[in-house]
XYZ file of C-alpha atoms in Angstrom:
639
model
C 0.000 0.000 0.000
C 2.830 2.383 0.814
C 4.367 1.764 -2.599
C 1.040 2.589 -4.251
C 0.866 5.848 -2.311
C 4.318 6.867 -3.484
C 3.493 5.988 -7.072
C 0.006 7.539 -7.016
C 0.752 10.451 -9.410
C 2.402 8.093 -11.906
C -0.385 5.493 -11.671
C -3.116 8.097 -12.058
C -1.237 9.589 -14.996
C -0.877 6.133 -16.580
C -4.611 5.486 -16.255
C -5.407 8.824 -17.843
C -2.951 8.338 -20.717
C -4.245 4.838 -21.496
C -7.827 6.117 -21.324
C -6.925 8.969 -23.692
C -5.216 6.670 -26.208
C -8.004 4.080 -26.202
C -10.666 6.779 -26.569
C -8.821 8.292 -29.537
C -8.365 4.899 -31.197
C -12.035 3.974 -30.849
C -13.128 7.443 -31.930
C -11.064 7.097 -35.101
C -12.664 3.732 -35.911
C -16.289 4.708 -35.351
C -18.693 6.613 -37.568
C -20.910 9.468 -36.407
C -23.526 8.266 -33.938
C -27.178 9.256 -33.957
C -27.205 12.213 -31.561
C -23.877 13.526 -32.817
C -25.482 14.321 -36.150
C -27.470 17.018 -34.341
C -24.922 18.110 -31.729
C -21.907 18.589 -34.016
C -23.550 21.009 -36.501
C -25.255 22.763 -33.601
C -21.919 23.352 -31.877
C -20.341 24.631 -35.065
C -23.248 26.985 -35.720
C -23.023 28.399 -32.184
C -19.360 29.335 -32.365
C -19.478 30.325 -36.047
C -22.746 32.260 -36.193
C -23.550 33.070 -32.521
C -27.030 31.655 -33.108
C -28.675 28.813 -31.162
C -31.641 27.974 -33.355
C -30.258 24.498 -34.025
C -30.813 21.919 -31.243
C -31.980 24.404 -28.558
C -33.210 21.586 -26.307
C -29.676 21.189 -24.923
C -27.537 23.945 -23.337
C -24.513 25.191 -25.309
C -21.453 24.438 -23.144
C -20.516 20.986 -24.453
C -21.537 21.797 -28.027
C -19.419 24.954 -27.900
C -16.421 22.860 -26.886
C -17.072 20.475 -29.780
C -17.540 23.347 -32.213
C -14.302 25.185 -31.431
C -11.949 22.716 -33.229
C -14.155 22.958 -36.324
C -13.303 26.638 -36.647
C -9.732 25.553 -37.425
C -10.923 22.890 -39.878
C -13.054 25.580 -41.524
C -15.554 23.253 -43.254
C -17.392 24.722 -46.203
C -20.052 27.252 -45.120
C -23.311 25.490 -44.468
C -25.603 28.089 -42.973
C -25.868 31.153 -45.187
C -28.780 33.426 -44.435
C -30.336 32.398 -47.744
C -30.636 28.757 -46.702
C -34.339 27.923 -46.265
C -33.515 25.623 -43.353
C -31.870 28.527 -41.574
C -34.489 31.166 -42.368
C -37.015 31.254 -39.548
C -39.917 32.078 -41.858
C -39.325 29.226 -44.296
C -38.440 26.584 -41.733
C -41.557 27.259 -39.704
C -44.002 27.393 -42.594
C -46.812 24.861 -42.013
C -46.709 22.078 -44.549
C -42.987 22.352 -45.315
C -42.504 19.098 -43.446
C -44.983 16.220 -43.162
C -45.325 16.543 -39.390
C -46.158 20.247 -39.407
C -44.476 23.264 -37.855
C -44.148 21.915 -34.331
C -41.501 19.474 -35.523
C -39.625 21.500 -38.130
C -36.769 22.650 -35.911
C -36.196 19.064 -34.806
C -36.095 17.920 -38.427
C -33.920 20.813 -39.573
C -31.100 19.893 -37.205
C -30.666 16.514 -38.936
C -30.580 18.217 -42.331
C -27.873 20.552 -41.047
C -26.005 17.520 -39.793
C -25.830 16.165 -43.330
C -24.696 19.541 -44.652
C -21.759 19.952 -42.318
C -20.707 16.316 -42.328
C -21.426 14.944 -45.771
C -21.921 17.778 -48.257
C -19.768 20.541 -49.751
C -16.863 18.060 -50.044
C -16.387 18.160 -46.269
C -14.507 15.322 -44.566
C -17.071 13.721 -42.241
C -14.506 11.493 -40.539
C -12.171 14.389 -39.751
C -14.991 16.677 -38.583
C -16.401 14.010 -36.278
C -12.993 13.058 -34.876
C -11.948 16.611 -34.006
C -15.368 17.585 -32.648
C -15.053 14.621 -30.273
C -11.606 15.615 -29.039
C -12.756 18.072 -26.307
C -15.228 15.511 -24.982
C -12.358 13.195 -24.097
C -10.784 15.896 -21.958
C -14.094 16.430 -20.141
C -14.063 12.676 -19.457
C -10.510 12.904 -18.128
C -11.500 15.821 -15.895
C -14.260 13.723 -14.347
C -11.834 10.880 -13.664
C -9.422 13.267 -11.953
C -12.150 14.607 -9.652
C -13.253 11.069 -8.779
C -9.667 10.379 -7.670
C -9.446 13.682 -5.815
C -12.685 13.348 -3.853
C -12.138 9.668 -3.021
C -8.605 10.444 -1.839
C -9.959 13.154 0.488
C -12.532 10.752 1.928
C -10.583 7.509 2.195
C -6.917 7.997 1.285
C -4.683 7.953 -1.768
C -4.927 4.235 -2.582
C -8.726 4.393 -2.318
C -8.585 7.355 -4.714
C -6.640 5.255 -7.210
C -9.172 2.438 -6.852
C -12.106 4.811 -7.429
C -10.378 6.231 -10.499
C -9.761 2.699 -11.798
C -13.463 1.843 -11.455
C -14.182 4.826 -13.690
C -11.377 4.690 -16.263
C -11.703 0.914 -16.830
C -15.481 0.839 -17.228
C -16.314 -0.159 -20.846
C -19.506 1.910 -20.780
C -17.566 5.022 -19.794
C -14.918 4.389 -22.465
C -17.698 3.927 -25.036
C -19.184 7.366 -24.447
C -15.995 9.201 -23.492
C -15.566 10.661 -26.978
C -19.114 11.189 -28.245
C -20.391 14.718 -28.818
C -23.366 14.224 -26.525
C -24.333 15.423 -23.058
C -24.000 12.131 -21.167
C -20.414 12.198 -19.901
C -20.474 15.997 -19.720
C -23.462 16.189 -17.407
C -22.010 13.419 -15.220
C -18.791 15.419 -14.947
C -20.277 18.794 -14.102
C -22.916 17.421 -11.722
C -20.199 15.542 -9.836
C -17.880 18.548 -9.700
C -20.730 20.836 -8.619
C -21.493 18.411 -5.759
C -17.830 18.480 -4.775
C -17.764 22.268 -4.451
C -21.217 22.375 -2.850
C -19.974 20.122 -0.027
C -16.949 22.365 0.396
C -19.351 25.292 0.670
C -21.407 23.487 3.339
C -18.368 22.709 5.451
C -16.813 26.156 5.030
C -19.424 28.683 3.800
C -16.926 31.397 2.983
C -17.750 33.833 0.202
C -15.016 32.296 -1.908
C -16.708 28.883 -1.638
C -20.113 30.462 -2.300
C -18.790 31.901 -5.566
C -17.008 28.723 -6.684
C -20.046 26.598 -5.823
C -22.298 28.942 -7.797
C -19.980 28.876 -10.818
C -19.925 25.080 -11.005
C -23.656 24.886 -10.376
C -23.999 27.152 -13.412
C -21.659 24.995 -15.494
C -23.788 21.963 -14.642
C -26.888 23.802 -15.897
C -24.968 24.655 -19.074
C -24.130 20.986 -19.672
C -27.664 19.521 -19.609
C -31.049 20.631 -18.376
C -31.439 17.620 -16.088
C -29.099 19.549 -13.762
C -32.141 21.565 -12.627
C -32.586 18.718 -10.131
C -29.626 20.161 -8.241
C -31.504 23.310 -7.239
C -33.954 21.640 -4.826
C -31.418 19.035 -3.668
C -28.783 21.609 -2.762
C -31.361 23.898 -1.177
C -32.751 21.116 0.991
C -29.337 19.933 2.169
C -28.133 23.471 2.840
C -31.028 23.925 5.290
C -30.671 20.430 6.819
C -26.938 20.815 7.316
C -27.510 24.187 8.960
C -30.006 22.591 11.348
C -27.556 19.784 12.143
C -24.525 21.956 12.884
C -22.988 21.191 16.290
C -24.596 23.615 18.757
C -26.014 21.113 21.264
C -24.075 22.500 24.207
C -25.060 26.106 23.502
C -28.042 27.647 25.358
C -30.909 28.232 22.940
C -29.545 25.549 20.585
C -32.624 25.539 18.323
C -32.341 29.274 17.730
C -28.745 28.747 16.716
C -29.742 25.859 14.440
C -32.387 27.991 12.728
C -29.921 30.828 12.392
C -27.344 28.522 10.812
C -29.971 27.092 8.466
C -31.014 30.595 7.448
C -27.420 31.689 6.851
C -26.592 28.624 4.756
C -29.883 28.933 2.885
C -29.236 32.607 2.186
C -25.695 31.996 0.981
C -26.958 29.142 -1.176
C -29.466 31.566 -2.702
C -26.541 33.842 -3.567
C -24.781 30.903 -5.246
C -27.933 30.287 -7.303
C -27.857 33.926 -8.367
C -24.212 33.475 -9.388
C -25.258 30.311 -11.224
C -27.703 32.270 -13.396
C -25.091 34.941 -14.034
C -22.836 32.180 -15.385
C -25.705 30.870 -17.516
C -26.388 34.350 -18.873
C -22.697 34.998 -19.585
C -22.348 31.897 -21.796
C -25.722 32.308 -23.508
C -24.843 35.898 -24.530
C -22.221 34.974 -27.176
C -24.294 31.972 -28.235
C -27.338 34.159 -29.008
C -25.552 37.373 -30.025
C -26.632 37.172 -33.668
C -29.905 35.328 -32.994
C -33.015 37.484 -33.472
C -35.432 37.414 -30.559
C -38.211 36.811 -33.084
C -36.687 33.420 -33.931
C -36.770 32.381 -30.260
C -40.408 33.484 -30.077
C -41.296 31.577 -33.264
C -39.713 28.382 -31.980
C -41.647 28.772 -28.717
C -44.933 29.198 -30.610
C -44.190 26.096 -32.673
C -43.077 23.922 -29.761
C -45.562 24.595 -26.973
C -49.249 23.712 -27.402
C -51.668 26.449 -26.430
C -54.282 23.983 -25.228
C -52.283 23.184 -22.096
C -51.645 25.497 -19.180
C -47.950 24.556 -18.965
C -47.544 25.178 -22.689
C -49.147 28.605 -22.413
C -46.922 29.543 -19.482
C -43.801 28.369 -21.323
C -44.713 30.186 -24.511
C -45.666 33.423 -22.726
C -42.485 33.419 -20.606
C -40.126 32.775 -23.510
C -41.823 35.261 -25.850
C -41.788 37.998 -23.207
C -38.090 37.503 -22.427
C -37.087 37.202 -26.093
C -38.295 40.748 -26.730
C -35.746 42.231 -24.316
C -32.116 42.271 -25.453
C -30.877 41.858 -21.879
C -33.179 38.909 -21.171
C -32.841 37.275 -24.611
C -30.050 34.888 -23.496
C -32.228 33.648 -20.627
C -35.187 33.343 -23.023
C -33.141 30.819 -25.012
C -32.205 29.000 -21.785
C -35.837 28.666 -20.679
C -36.892 27.707 -24.206
C -34.576 24.714 -24.074
C -35.613 23.858 -20.532
C -39.308 23.803 -21.422
C -38.583 21.805 -24.583
C -36.884 19.103 -22.519
C -39.871 18.835 -20.190
C -42.117 18.404 -23.236
C -39.758 15.795 -24.703
C -39.623 13.737 -21.507
C -43.403 13.740 -21.303
C -43.613 12.531 -24.913
C -41.538 9.354 -24.488
C -39.789 7.335 -27.209
C -40.087 4.019 -29.013
C -37.652 1.331 -27.866
C -37.001 -2.422 -27.965
C -36.675 -4.149 -24.586
C -36.896 -7.849 -23.639
C -38.818 -8.956 -26.714
C -41.248 -6.040 -26.784
C -41.439 -2.728 -28.625
C -43.176 0.147 -26.871
C -43.233 3.916 -26.471
C -44.391 3.656 -22.856
C -41.668 3.539 -20.236
C -41.070 0.377 -18.232
C -40.125 0.564 -14.557
C -37.866 -2.454 -15.164
C -35.876 -0.834 -17.964
C -33.077 0.896 -16.064
C -32.653 -1.753 -13.313
C -32.383 -4.525 -15.923
C -30.109 -2.530 -18.231
C -27.874 -1.682 -15.265
C -27.560 -5.365 -14.349
C -26.846 -6.400 -17.950
C -24.364 -3.677 -18.933
C -22.420 -3.028 -15.742
C -19.363 -5.208 -15.255
C -19.619 -8.231 -12.950
C -16.795 -7.070 -10.614
C -18.575 -3.742 -10.216
C -21.905 -5.447 -9.473
C -20.125 -7.639 -6.910
C -18.551 -4.596 -5.246
C -21.865 -2.737 -5.147
C -23.573 -5.740 -3.575
C -20.887 -6.285 -0.931
C -20.398 -2.633 0.036
C -24.145 -1.935 0.093
C -24.748 -4.966 2.309
C -21.895 -3.998 4.627
C -23.112 -0.402 4.917
C -26.726 -1.456 5.504
C -25.705 -3.887 8.256
C -23.532 -1.268 9.965
C -26.332 1.283 9.812
C -28.884 -1.204 11.151
C -26.571 -2.228 13.987
C -26.024 1.380 14.995
C -29.753 2.076 14.836
C -30.608 -0.933 17.009
C -27.990 0.075 19.561
C -29.498 3.548 19.870
C -32.597 4.253 21.934
C -35.620 5.493 20.025
C -35.509 8.717 22.006
C -31.971 9.291 20.658
C -32.759 8.644 16.994
C -33.084 12.354 16.255
C -29.659 12.972 17.734
C -28.289 10.095 15.654
C -29.792 11.607 12.506
C -28.273 14.982 13.377
C -24.902 13.362 13.900
C -25.083 11.556 10.547
C -26.010 14.788 8.772
C -23.171 16.633 10.441
C -20.401 14.027 10.205
C -21.315 12.070 7.066
C -22.878 14.768 4.923
C -20.813 13.768 1.864
C -21.859 10.115 1.883
C -25.465 10.998 2.715
C -25.667 13.561 -0.082
C -24.178 11.105 -2.586
C -26.518 8.315 -1.531
C -29.540 10.597 -1.690
C -28.649 11.722 -5.203
C -28.122 8.134 -6.399
C -31.517 7.061 -5.073
C -33.353 10.206 -6.149
C -31.902 10.298 -9.659
C -32.550 6.558 -10.075
C -36.164 7.083 -9.034
C -36.594 9.946 -11.506
C -35.078 7.821 -14.297
C -37.148 4.736 -13.498
C -40.422 6.645 -13.285
C -39.656 8.900 -16.274
C -40.838 8.270 -19.807
C -37.496 8.122 -21.642
C -36.061 4.618 -21.988
C -33.214 5.420 -24.371
C -30.143 3.865 -22.811
C -27.855 3.114 -19.899
C -26.081 6.396 -20.636
C -28.916 8.246 -18.880
C -27.707 6.735 -15.594
C -24.185 8.137 -16.022
C -24.743 11.000 -13.521
C -24.985 8.497 -10.648
C -21.959 6.390 -11.610
C -19.184 8.689 -10.273
C -20.906 8.769 -6.874
C -21.162 4.975 -6.879
C -17.439 4.669 -7.654
C -16.519 6.989 -4.779
C -18.787 5.309 -2.247
C -17.712 1.806 -3.259
C -14.022 2.693 -3.051
C -14.485 4.358 0.338
C -16.368 1.426 1.865
C -13.884 -1.115 0.467
C -11.013 0.682 2.168
C -13.058 1.266 5.329
C -13.427 -2.518 5.529
C -9.702 -2.929 4.943
C -8.958 -0.567 7.841
C -11.100 -2.717 10.154
C -8.772 -5.623 9.380
C -5.541 -3.708 10.032
C -4.827 -5.573 13.260
C -5.733 -8.999 11.859
C -2.792 -9.891 9.639
C -4.244 -12.970 7.903
C -7.630 -11.416 7.199
C -5.987 -8.205 6.015
C -3.765 -10.138 3.601
C -6.742 -12.078 2.244
C -8.769 -8.912 1.748
C -5.864 -7.148 0.047
C -5.487 -10.146 -2.253
C -9.195 -10.019 -3.076
C -8.925 -6.310 -3.922
C -5.907 -7.049 -6.125
C -7.735 -9.818 -7.988
C -10.753 -7.558 -8.514
C -8.487 -4.779 -9.787
C -6.909 -7.163 -12.308
C -10.351 -8.321 -13.446
C -11.494 -4.702 -13.775
C -8.458 -3.972 -15.986
C -8.880 -7.160 -18.035
C -12.498 -6.460 -18.998
C -11.947 -3.382 -21.216
C -8.724 -4.926 -22.540
C -10.578 -8.002 -23.793
C -13.634 -6.023 -24.911
C -11.682 -3.666 -27.212
C -13.073 -2.084 -29.375
C -16.648 -3.218 -28.619
C -17.391 -0.723 -25.877
C -20.735 0.746 -26.898
C -22.125 -2.767 -27.393
C -20.582 -4.041 -24.141
C -22.775 -6.358 -22.065
C -21.530 -8.509 -19.207
C -21.675 -12.328 -19.569
C -25.134 -12.409 -17.960
C -26.333 -10.071 -20.724
C -24.836 -12.154 -23.522
C -21.642 -10.180 -24.006
C -21.023 -7.769 -26.856
C -22.240 -10.335 -29.397
C -25.585 -11.144 -27.793
C -26.678 -8.104 -25.797
C -28.978 -6.922 -28.595
C -31.380 -9.761 -27.724
C -32.281 -7.868 -24.532
C -32.176 -4.187 -25.467
C -30.889 -1.994 -28.303
C -30.732 1.752 -29.049
C -27.675 3.495 -27.534
C -27.054 0.435 -25.379
C -25.881 -1.468 -28.450
C -26.552 0.161 -31.807
C -26.149 3.911 -32.198
C -24.765 3.958 -35.728
C -21.119 3.510 -34.699
C -20.280 0.802 -37.257
C -21.135 2.379 -40.627
C -17.516 3.353 -41.274
C -16.606 -0.289 -40.692
C -19.282 -1.343 -43.211
C -17.587 0.740 -45.904
C -14.274 -0.941 -45.075
C -15.915 -4.381 -45.162
C -17.345 -3.846 -48.652
C -14.054 -2.490 -49.998
C -12.051 -5.330 -48.459
C -14.481 -7.942 -49.781
C -14.316 -6.545 -53.308
C -10.516 -6.369 -53.126
C -10.382 -9.999 -52.024
C -12.645 -10.990 -54.906
C -10.109 -9.496 -57.301
C -7.368 -11.435 -55.483
C -9.416 -14.664 -55.614
C -9.249 -14.745 -51.817
C -5.737 -16.206 -52.054
C -3.978 -13.618 -49.895
C -3.630 -14.266 -46.134
C -5.544 -11.063 -45.364
C -8.547 -12.539 -47.210
C -8.774 -15.758 -45.211
C -11.456 -14.365 -42.905
C -13.599 -12.992 -45.730
C -13.219 -16.227 -47.671
C -15.414 -17.851 -45.013
C -18.361 -15.532 -45.787
C -21.095 -17.847 -47.210
C -21.932 -15.696 -50.213
C -20.982 -15.571 -53.920
C -17.356 -14.691 -54.464
C -18.323 -11.781 -56.677
C -17.933 -8.025 -56.185
C -20.553 -6.270 -54.081
C -21.932 -3.823 -56.652
C -24.992 -2.893 -54.569
C -25.791 -3.351 -50.924
C -29.217 -2.503 -49.502
C -28.728 -0.576 -46.275
C -31.234 0.121 -43.507
C -29.074 2.135 -41.149
C -29.762 3.707 -37.766
C -27.260 6.399 -36.880
C -25.871 9.827 -37.607
C -23.623 9.037 -40.538
C -24.569 8.926 -44.230
C -24.336 5.502 -45.917
C -23.681 7.038 -49.341
C -20.677 8.912 -47.916
C -19.058 5.620 -46.861
C -20.366 3.340 -49.638
C -20.660 5.639 -52.634
C -22.613 4.217 -55.578
C -22.735 0.797 -53.935
C -25.298 2.134 -51.476
C -28.982 1.435 -52.011
C -31.400 2.763 -49.424
C -33.683 0.157 -47.899
C -36.563 -0.171 -45.481
C -38.538 -3.003 -43.926
C -41.707 -2.202 -45.912
C -39.999 -3.011 -49.235
C -40.451 -6.479 -50.732
C -37.237 -8.531 -50.487
C -34.996 -8.941 -53.501
C -31.958 -11.075 -54.174
C -28.633 -9.568 -53.214
C -26.737 -8.026 -50.299
C -28.307 -6.381 -47.244
C -26.830 -4.475 -44.299
C -29.363 -3.938 -41.510
C -28.823 -2.058 -38.249
C -29.716 -4.461 -35.463
C -31.780 -1.803 -33.697
C -34.111 -1.450 -36.703
C -34.191 -5.226 -37.173
C -35.175 -6.019 -33.586
C -37.813 -3.282 -33.458
C -39.349 -4.474 -36.710
C -39.374 -8.134 -35.746
C -41.025 -7.547 -32.373
C -43.480 -4.723 -32.933
C -47.107 -5.218 -33.931
C -47.784 -4.858 -37.651
C -50.910 -4.242 -39.648
C -52.297 -7.265 -41.530
C -50.482 -7.712 -44.834
C -47.754 -5.190 -43.976
C -44.333 -6.031 -45.390
C -41.800 -6.619 -42.590
C -38.416 -8.179 -41.936
C -40.053 -11.473 -40.997
C -38.229 -13.066 -43.961
C -34.962 -12.391 -42.110
C -36.055 -14.127 -38.931
C -34.719 -17.529 -39.958
C -31.748 -16.261 -41.960
C -28.268 -16.297 -40.472
C -26.146 -13.230 -41.202
C -23.252 -13.995 -43.536
C -21.211 -11.433 -41.610
C -21.384 -8.907 -38.794
C -19.781 -5.530 -39.186
C -18.596 -4.420 -35.783
C -21.399 -5.669 -33.568
C -24.384 -3.627 -34.693
C -24.726 -4.134 -38.466
C -25.875 -7.541 -39.707
C -24.964 -8.404 -43.297
C -27.236 -10.816 -45.177
C -27.101 -12.301 -48.638
C -30.401 -13.364 -50.209
C -29.943 -15.735 -53.154
């Protein structure tokens, strides 16, 4: 243990370097995923045109970071004022899109994605790779803070263990480079908690300001961070009430005074938070007419609902004032997210396709996608903590339970705050109406890593005076650490599609759940390489060693001139396949030839209810793919 302490900076640096290299390698191999097609052009438009009309349902911070490298790439201009997709009047004209004006801004962002990525002779691979680069550094920042906070709570070696749980998690590696909000919101929520706890323990004005700044950065990463406002407010008051004043005459007056002071200073930090929000929204909306914000609000919020009327009225009022216009855009996005969550989404899960959320979705996905060593550690540390808490409760008289609660709030505020957030956020996710993927649980993972690492090393400390038991426990920790390292090593590069052995591994996880848990469009670039390699091997008569694998494909040894592609993702099949690409859909009658089907589309089509006589992919049910590209694209050949 002493050696690990001395080598802590080097070991942490090694973890971060390996994480960086692996993230860059995987990023280079993967095509643009579904959500990136909207986020990348949005980020570029923000920093290039100071206008947030594209993808306003997410705050600008992370998209700004992704957009900055694109200024140096200088892709061909895609958003001139004459573009009908950019013009507010044209893009909001009823009838321009089949779904009407309420959906036009959502549709326009995908069209802009094609323009910046795949048109004007732009290099989609280069644009995607460099836009992802800042996201990796946000991921590294989160890992550093996990180490830092765990070290403060349980020591340096515990900090290294907590960092290892994070850096070696295949699910984290999978999303570390994507231009999405998932890792970013996990990072800034965690860091804002860190500085909020520092504020509670030492409510100096310096800590008030720093806490408010990071609270603001969390709001600028994703709108789900609004949950922090009531959580922080509640714990500021509770911690004030629990502060140690038992021996002071008039203790309750002092408690109320402390609660008021902490609550008041927290209110100041919230004010600072909104100043930070306003400061970043100013450059992002500098060239954006207030009328455009108002038009989007009118299109998005239904007038037949009270909430919709309030949202529309608020945004329109603020958009007419140049000083309030940045906050009008902030509240526009916030209200849009509430509307989106209420609307739900269609998803495949355990043999069913539905647009109604299942309470089992996130618990099952967590059990299937989290690594087995991590599940084991969660089970053991949770059981240990629960038994310790129960023992302490039973040993305390009922009349002293309030004092015990006060003591826990005062002395274990960090652990209690983390545990509360894990349970609260899990409840919100389980009862919500968006079953999109495990990535939506990312905000709770850093807290789990810290708590698990702390409890593991708390247990180790209890065995300090028992040499044999201590040695056995240290050995167990070492074995678990090796297993934790081995998992991402063996899983490379199948991180997005990672499932533990219970979930069928990266080859069989799609049988349980798809979408961003398995198939997000990451393998289209690999499909282009597959077709090119196959055609090259045909010309070589499959006699070269590099063709031995493709020679096993049970299909005619003839060039692939056309391949029918039904692709789910953010990339453009024609960009990667050229004239070999033929668009396809499940409602088309099958023909002879080559097919490449995204497994997400295939599973949804096979398991959803169809109208009588409707053409489906049922003809593929009994066919075995002749190849799999990556994990998520199944290649078929129909004679």
